XYZ file of C-alpha atoms in Angstrom:
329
model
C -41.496 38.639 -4.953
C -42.400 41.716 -6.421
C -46.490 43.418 -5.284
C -48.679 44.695 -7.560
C -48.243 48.357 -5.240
C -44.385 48.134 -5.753
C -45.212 47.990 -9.908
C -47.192 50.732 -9.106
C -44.943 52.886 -7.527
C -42.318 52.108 -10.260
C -44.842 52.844 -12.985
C -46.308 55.452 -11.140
C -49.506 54.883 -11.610
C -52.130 53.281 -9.094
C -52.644 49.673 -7.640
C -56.311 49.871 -9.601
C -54.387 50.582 -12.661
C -52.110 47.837 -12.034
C -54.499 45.197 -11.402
C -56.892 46.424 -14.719
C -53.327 45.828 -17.039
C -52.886 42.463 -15.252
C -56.504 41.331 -15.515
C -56.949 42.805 -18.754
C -60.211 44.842 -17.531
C -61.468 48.212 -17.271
C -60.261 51.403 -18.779
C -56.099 52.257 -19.286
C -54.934 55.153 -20.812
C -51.984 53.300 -23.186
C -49.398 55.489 -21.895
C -50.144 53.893 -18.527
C -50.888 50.708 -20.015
C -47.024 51.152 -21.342
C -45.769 52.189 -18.369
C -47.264 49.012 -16.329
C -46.237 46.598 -19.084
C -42.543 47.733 -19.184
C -42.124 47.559 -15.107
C -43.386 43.628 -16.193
C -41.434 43.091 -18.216
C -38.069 44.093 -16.892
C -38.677 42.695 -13.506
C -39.960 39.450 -14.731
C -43.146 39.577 -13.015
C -45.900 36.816 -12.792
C -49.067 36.900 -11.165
C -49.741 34.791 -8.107
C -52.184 32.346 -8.863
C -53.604 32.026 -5.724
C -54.015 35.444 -5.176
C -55.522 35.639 -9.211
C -58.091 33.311 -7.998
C -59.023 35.067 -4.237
C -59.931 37.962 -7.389
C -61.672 36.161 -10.025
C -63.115 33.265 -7.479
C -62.281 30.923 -10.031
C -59.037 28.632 -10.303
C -59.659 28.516 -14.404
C -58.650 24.437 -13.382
C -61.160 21.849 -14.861
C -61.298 18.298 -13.336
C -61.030 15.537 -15.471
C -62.148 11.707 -14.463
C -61.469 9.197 -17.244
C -61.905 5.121 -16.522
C -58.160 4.384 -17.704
C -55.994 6.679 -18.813
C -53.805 4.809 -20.569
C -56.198 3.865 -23.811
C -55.992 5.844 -26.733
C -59.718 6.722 -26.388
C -58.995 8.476 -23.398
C -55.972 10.147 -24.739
C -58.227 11.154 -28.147
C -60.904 12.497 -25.622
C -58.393 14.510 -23.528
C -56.809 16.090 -26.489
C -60.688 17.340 -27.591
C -61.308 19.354 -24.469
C -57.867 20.223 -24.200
C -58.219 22.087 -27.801
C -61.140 24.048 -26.676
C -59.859 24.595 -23.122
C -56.389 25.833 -23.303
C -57.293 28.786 -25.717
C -59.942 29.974 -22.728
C -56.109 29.993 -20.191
C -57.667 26.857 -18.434
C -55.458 24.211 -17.324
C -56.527 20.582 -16.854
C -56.336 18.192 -13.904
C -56.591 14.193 -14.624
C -57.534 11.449 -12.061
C -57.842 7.831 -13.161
C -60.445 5.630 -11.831
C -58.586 2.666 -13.624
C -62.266 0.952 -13.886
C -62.962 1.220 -10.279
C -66.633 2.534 -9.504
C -65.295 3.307 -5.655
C -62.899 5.752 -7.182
C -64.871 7.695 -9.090
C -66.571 9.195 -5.795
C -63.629 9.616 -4.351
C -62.148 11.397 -7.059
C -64.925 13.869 -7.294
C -64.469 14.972 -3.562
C -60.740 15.006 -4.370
C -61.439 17.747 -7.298
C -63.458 19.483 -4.927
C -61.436 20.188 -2.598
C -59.431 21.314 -5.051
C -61.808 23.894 -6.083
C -61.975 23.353 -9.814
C -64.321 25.891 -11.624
C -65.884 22.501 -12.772
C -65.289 18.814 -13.899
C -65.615 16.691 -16.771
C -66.471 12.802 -16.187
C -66.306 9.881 -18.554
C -67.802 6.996 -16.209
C -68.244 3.147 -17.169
C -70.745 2.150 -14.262
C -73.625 4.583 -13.229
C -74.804 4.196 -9.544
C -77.133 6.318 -7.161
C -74.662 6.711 -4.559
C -72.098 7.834 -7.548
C -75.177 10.145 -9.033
C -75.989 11.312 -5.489
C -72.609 12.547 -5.105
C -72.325 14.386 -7.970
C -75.539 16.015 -7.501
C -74.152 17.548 -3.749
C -71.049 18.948 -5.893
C -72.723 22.322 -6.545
C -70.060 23.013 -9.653
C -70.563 23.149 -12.990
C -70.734 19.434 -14.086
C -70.489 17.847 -17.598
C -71.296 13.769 -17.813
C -69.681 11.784 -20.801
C -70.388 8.501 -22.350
C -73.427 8.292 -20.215
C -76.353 9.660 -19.516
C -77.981 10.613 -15.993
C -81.158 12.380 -16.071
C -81.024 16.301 -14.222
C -77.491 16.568 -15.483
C -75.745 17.413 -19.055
C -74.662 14.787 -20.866
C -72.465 14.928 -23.999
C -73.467 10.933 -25.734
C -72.926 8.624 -28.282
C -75.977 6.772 -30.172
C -74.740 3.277 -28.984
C -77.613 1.169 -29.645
C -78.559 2.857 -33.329
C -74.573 2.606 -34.269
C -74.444 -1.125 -33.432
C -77.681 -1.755 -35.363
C -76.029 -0.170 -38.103
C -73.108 -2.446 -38.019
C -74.933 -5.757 -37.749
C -77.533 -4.607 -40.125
C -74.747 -3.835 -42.611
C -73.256 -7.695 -42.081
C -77.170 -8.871 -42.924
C -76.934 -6.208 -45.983
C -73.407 -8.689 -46.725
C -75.853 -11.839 -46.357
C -74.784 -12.570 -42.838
C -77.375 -14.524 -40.823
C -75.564 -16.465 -37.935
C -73.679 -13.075 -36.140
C -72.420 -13.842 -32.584
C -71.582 -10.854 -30.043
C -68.554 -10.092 -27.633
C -70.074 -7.612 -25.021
C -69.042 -6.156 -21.677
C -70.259 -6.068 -18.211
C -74.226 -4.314 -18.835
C -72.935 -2.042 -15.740
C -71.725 0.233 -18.267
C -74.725 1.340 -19.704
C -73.869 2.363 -22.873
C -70.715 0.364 -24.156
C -72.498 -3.041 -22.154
C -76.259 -2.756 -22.101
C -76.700 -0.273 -24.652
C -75.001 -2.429 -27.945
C -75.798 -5.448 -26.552
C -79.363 -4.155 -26.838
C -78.758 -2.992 -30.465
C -77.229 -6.057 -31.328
C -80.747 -8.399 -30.565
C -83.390 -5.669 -32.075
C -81.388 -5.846 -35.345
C -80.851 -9.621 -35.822
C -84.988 -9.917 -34.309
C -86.042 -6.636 -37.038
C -84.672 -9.249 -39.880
C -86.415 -12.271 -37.940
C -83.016 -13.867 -37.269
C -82.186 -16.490 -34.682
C -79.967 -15.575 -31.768
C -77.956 -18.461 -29.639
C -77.401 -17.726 -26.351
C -73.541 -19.620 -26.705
C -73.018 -16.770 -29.912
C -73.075 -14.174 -26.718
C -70.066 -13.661 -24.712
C -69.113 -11.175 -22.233
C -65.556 -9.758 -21.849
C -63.419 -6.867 -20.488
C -62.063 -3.925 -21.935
C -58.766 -5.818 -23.823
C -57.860 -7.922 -26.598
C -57.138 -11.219 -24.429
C -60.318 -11.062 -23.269
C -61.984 -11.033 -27.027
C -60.282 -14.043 -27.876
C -61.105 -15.871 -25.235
C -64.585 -14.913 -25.824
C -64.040 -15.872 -29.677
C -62.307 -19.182 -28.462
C -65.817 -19.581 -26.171
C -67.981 -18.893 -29.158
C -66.241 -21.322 -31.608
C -66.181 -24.450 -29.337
C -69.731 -24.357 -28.078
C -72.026 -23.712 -30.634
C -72.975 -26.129 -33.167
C -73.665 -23.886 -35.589
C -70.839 -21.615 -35.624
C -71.435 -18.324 -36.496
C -70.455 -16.400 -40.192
C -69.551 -13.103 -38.207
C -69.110 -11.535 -35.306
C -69.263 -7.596 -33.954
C -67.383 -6.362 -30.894
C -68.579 -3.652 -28.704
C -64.971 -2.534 -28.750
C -61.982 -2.469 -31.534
C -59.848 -4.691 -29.060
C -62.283 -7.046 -28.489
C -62.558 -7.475 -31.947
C -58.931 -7.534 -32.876
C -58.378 -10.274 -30.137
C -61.107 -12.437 -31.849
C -59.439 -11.959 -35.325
C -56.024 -13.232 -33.133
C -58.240 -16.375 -32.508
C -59.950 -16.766 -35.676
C -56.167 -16.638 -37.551
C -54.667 -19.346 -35.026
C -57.226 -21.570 -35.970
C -56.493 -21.514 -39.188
C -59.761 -19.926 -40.250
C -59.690 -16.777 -42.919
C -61.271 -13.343 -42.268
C -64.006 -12.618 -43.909
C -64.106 -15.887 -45.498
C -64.998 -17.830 -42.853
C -65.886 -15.221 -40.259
C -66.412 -11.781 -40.693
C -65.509 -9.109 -37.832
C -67.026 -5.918 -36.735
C -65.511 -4.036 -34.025
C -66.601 -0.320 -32.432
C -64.341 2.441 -31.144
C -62.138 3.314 -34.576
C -58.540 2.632 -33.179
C -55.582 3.183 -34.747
C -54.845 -0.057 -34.828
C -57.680 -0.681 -36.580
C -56.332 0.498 -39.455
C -53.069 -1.514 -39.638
C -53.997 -4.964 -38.506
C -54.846 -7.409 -41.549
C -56.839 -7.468 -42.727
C -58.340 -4.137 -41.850
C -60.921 -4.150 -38.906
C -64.883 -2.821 -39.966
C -65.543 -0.205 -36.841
C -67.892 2.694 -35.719
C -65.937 6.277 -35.493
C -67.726 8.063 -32.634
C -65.328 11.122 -33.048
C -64.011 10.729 -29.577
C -62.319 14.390 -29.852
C -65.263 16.154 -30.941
C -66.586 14.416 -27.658
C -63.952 16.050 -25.517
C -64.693 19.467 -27.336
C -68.366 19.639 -27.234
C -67.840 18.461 -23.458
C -65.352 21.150 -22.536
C -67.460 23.920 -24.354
C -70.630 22.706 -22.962
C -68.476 23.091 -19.186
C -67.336 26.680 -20.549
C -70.919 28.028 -20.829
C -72.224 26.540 -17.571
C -69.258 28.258 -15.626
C -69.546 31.490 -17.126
C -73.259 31.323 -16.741
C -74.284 31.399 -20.598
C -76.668 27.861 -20.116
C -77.733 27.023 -17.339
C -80.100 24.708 -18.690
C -79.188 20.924 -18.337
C -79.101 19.179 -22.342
C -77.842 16.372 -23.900
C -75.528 16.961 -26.640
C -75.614 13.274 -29.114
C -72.425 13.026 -30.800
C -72.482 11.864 -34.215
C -70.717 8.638 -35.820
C -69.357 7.184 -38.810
C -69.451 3.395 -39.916
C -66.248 2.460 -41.609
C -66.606 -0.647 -43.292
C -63.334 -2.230 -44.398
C -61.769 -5.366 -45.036
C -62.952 -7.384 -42.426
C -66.126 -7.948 -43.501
């Protein structure tokens, strides 16, 4: 492999000279400039990163821990920092916890060792000994989704979009509304809306059953089993119901249909997350739009300025949302 002092000595000009062109730093006369590009050029020459980063003491590598990889959330959100990331020459690194708290500590020491200028998390289940790791990290450090106090945190309004929603179905003259949550581990998707969900209906004075709230998982099985729950043990059964997620939603509609019931007629369905498939399926699911990829982009700009030492302030940067209301209610 070729040395920057063997480019040197065929452009005959100096190592410094060499490493300015390459690094795109300091003062180069053009005819040098010319001289260094063209030895590049027709030797085929490309930096060694490792040696690039001995230089710069950065990697320009950004870690990235998502809870599943595979949902088109976290495929939205990757494409937003992604966007802002690439045009700064930074390349990204994925892990995926697959909902497993234990992983996410383990995949921050991973990522360390790696020696990433800095890392971007989207966590489901905040912990202290999770928190206390990522406070010994020492790197630039971006939370998303959730928020942990002494940190930045790029967030979504959870508990003011849901109220929204069910306040909407009241609007629609809606007064029995069940709820399909998740685990209250995750702060903002579980506690957060569920939370939402009871100041609205008890702002408009209106009853809640405890059988009208089920708890689920993060798929579409799981919302119509909580659907199927809701339906056979409450006496009065409930005029709509509004999903923390899109596929919780989408798996109630599944259950609603096979009964033979009609959507909105009978039961009206709210779901949260604006999926693609939210748009197809009939008829057409009512959801929140939290503008996942603006997420990803204010996350990976907010990471930016930390590393290159423009804000070194810890904020929270609320992301803002859209209620699409659409057939299905």
């Amino acid at each position: 492999m070729l040395t920057i002092k063997e480019i040197a000595e065929r452009a005959n000009v100096s190592r410094t000279t060499v490493s300015r062109v390459l690094n795109n730093s300091g003062y180069v006369s053009e005819e040098a400039k010319k001289r260094v590009l063209k030895v590049i050029e027709d030797t085929g020459y490309v930096p060694s990163e490792n040696a690039k980063s001995l230089r710069t003491k950065k990697t320009k590598v950004i870690g990235v821990i998502l809870p599943k990889i595979s949902t088109e959330t976290s495929s939205r959100f990757v494409n937003g920092i992604d966007e802002v990331l690439a045009k700064e020459g930074y390349q990204i690194l994925l892990t995926n916890t697959n909902l497993k708290p234990e992983k996410e500590i383990e995949f921050l020491r991973l990522l360390k060792s790696r020696h990433v200028d800095g890392i971007i998390q989207s966590a489901t289940n905040i912990n202290q000994p999770l928190v206390d790791e990522i406070f010994r990290l020492k790197i630039p450090f971006v939370m998303v989704g959730q928020c942990i106090s002494g940190l930045s945190n790029v967030v979504f309004d959870d508990l003011q979009a849901i109220k929204d929603m069910v306040n909407l179905l009241i609007k629609k003259g809606h007064q029995h509304i069940a709820f399909i949550g998740v685990d209250e581990k995750d702060r903002a998707v579980g506690y957060l809306r569920k939370a939402g969900y009871i100041e609205a209906m008890k702002e408009s004075n209106l009853d809640v059953e405890k059988s009208w709230i089920q708890k689920g998982i993060f798929d579409m099985k799981s919302g119509y089993d909580c659907m199927k729950m809701i339906l056979d043990s409450s006496q009065n059964k409930p005029t709509a119901v509004v999903a923390v997620t899109d596929r919780l939603a989408i798996g109630a509609m599944q259950y609603i249909k096979e009964i033979g019931l009609s959507i909105p007629e009978d039961i009206a369905v709210a779901g949260m997350g604006a999926s693609e498939l939210s748009k197809v399926i009939s008829p057409s699911l009512t959801t929140i739009d939290f503008s996942i990829e603006e997420a990803g982009r204010e996350a990976a700009s907010l990471l930016l300025e930390k590393i290159n030492g423009q804000n070194n302030r810890e904020i929270d940067r609320i992301i803002k949302y859209r209620l699409l209301e659409r057939d299905s209610i």
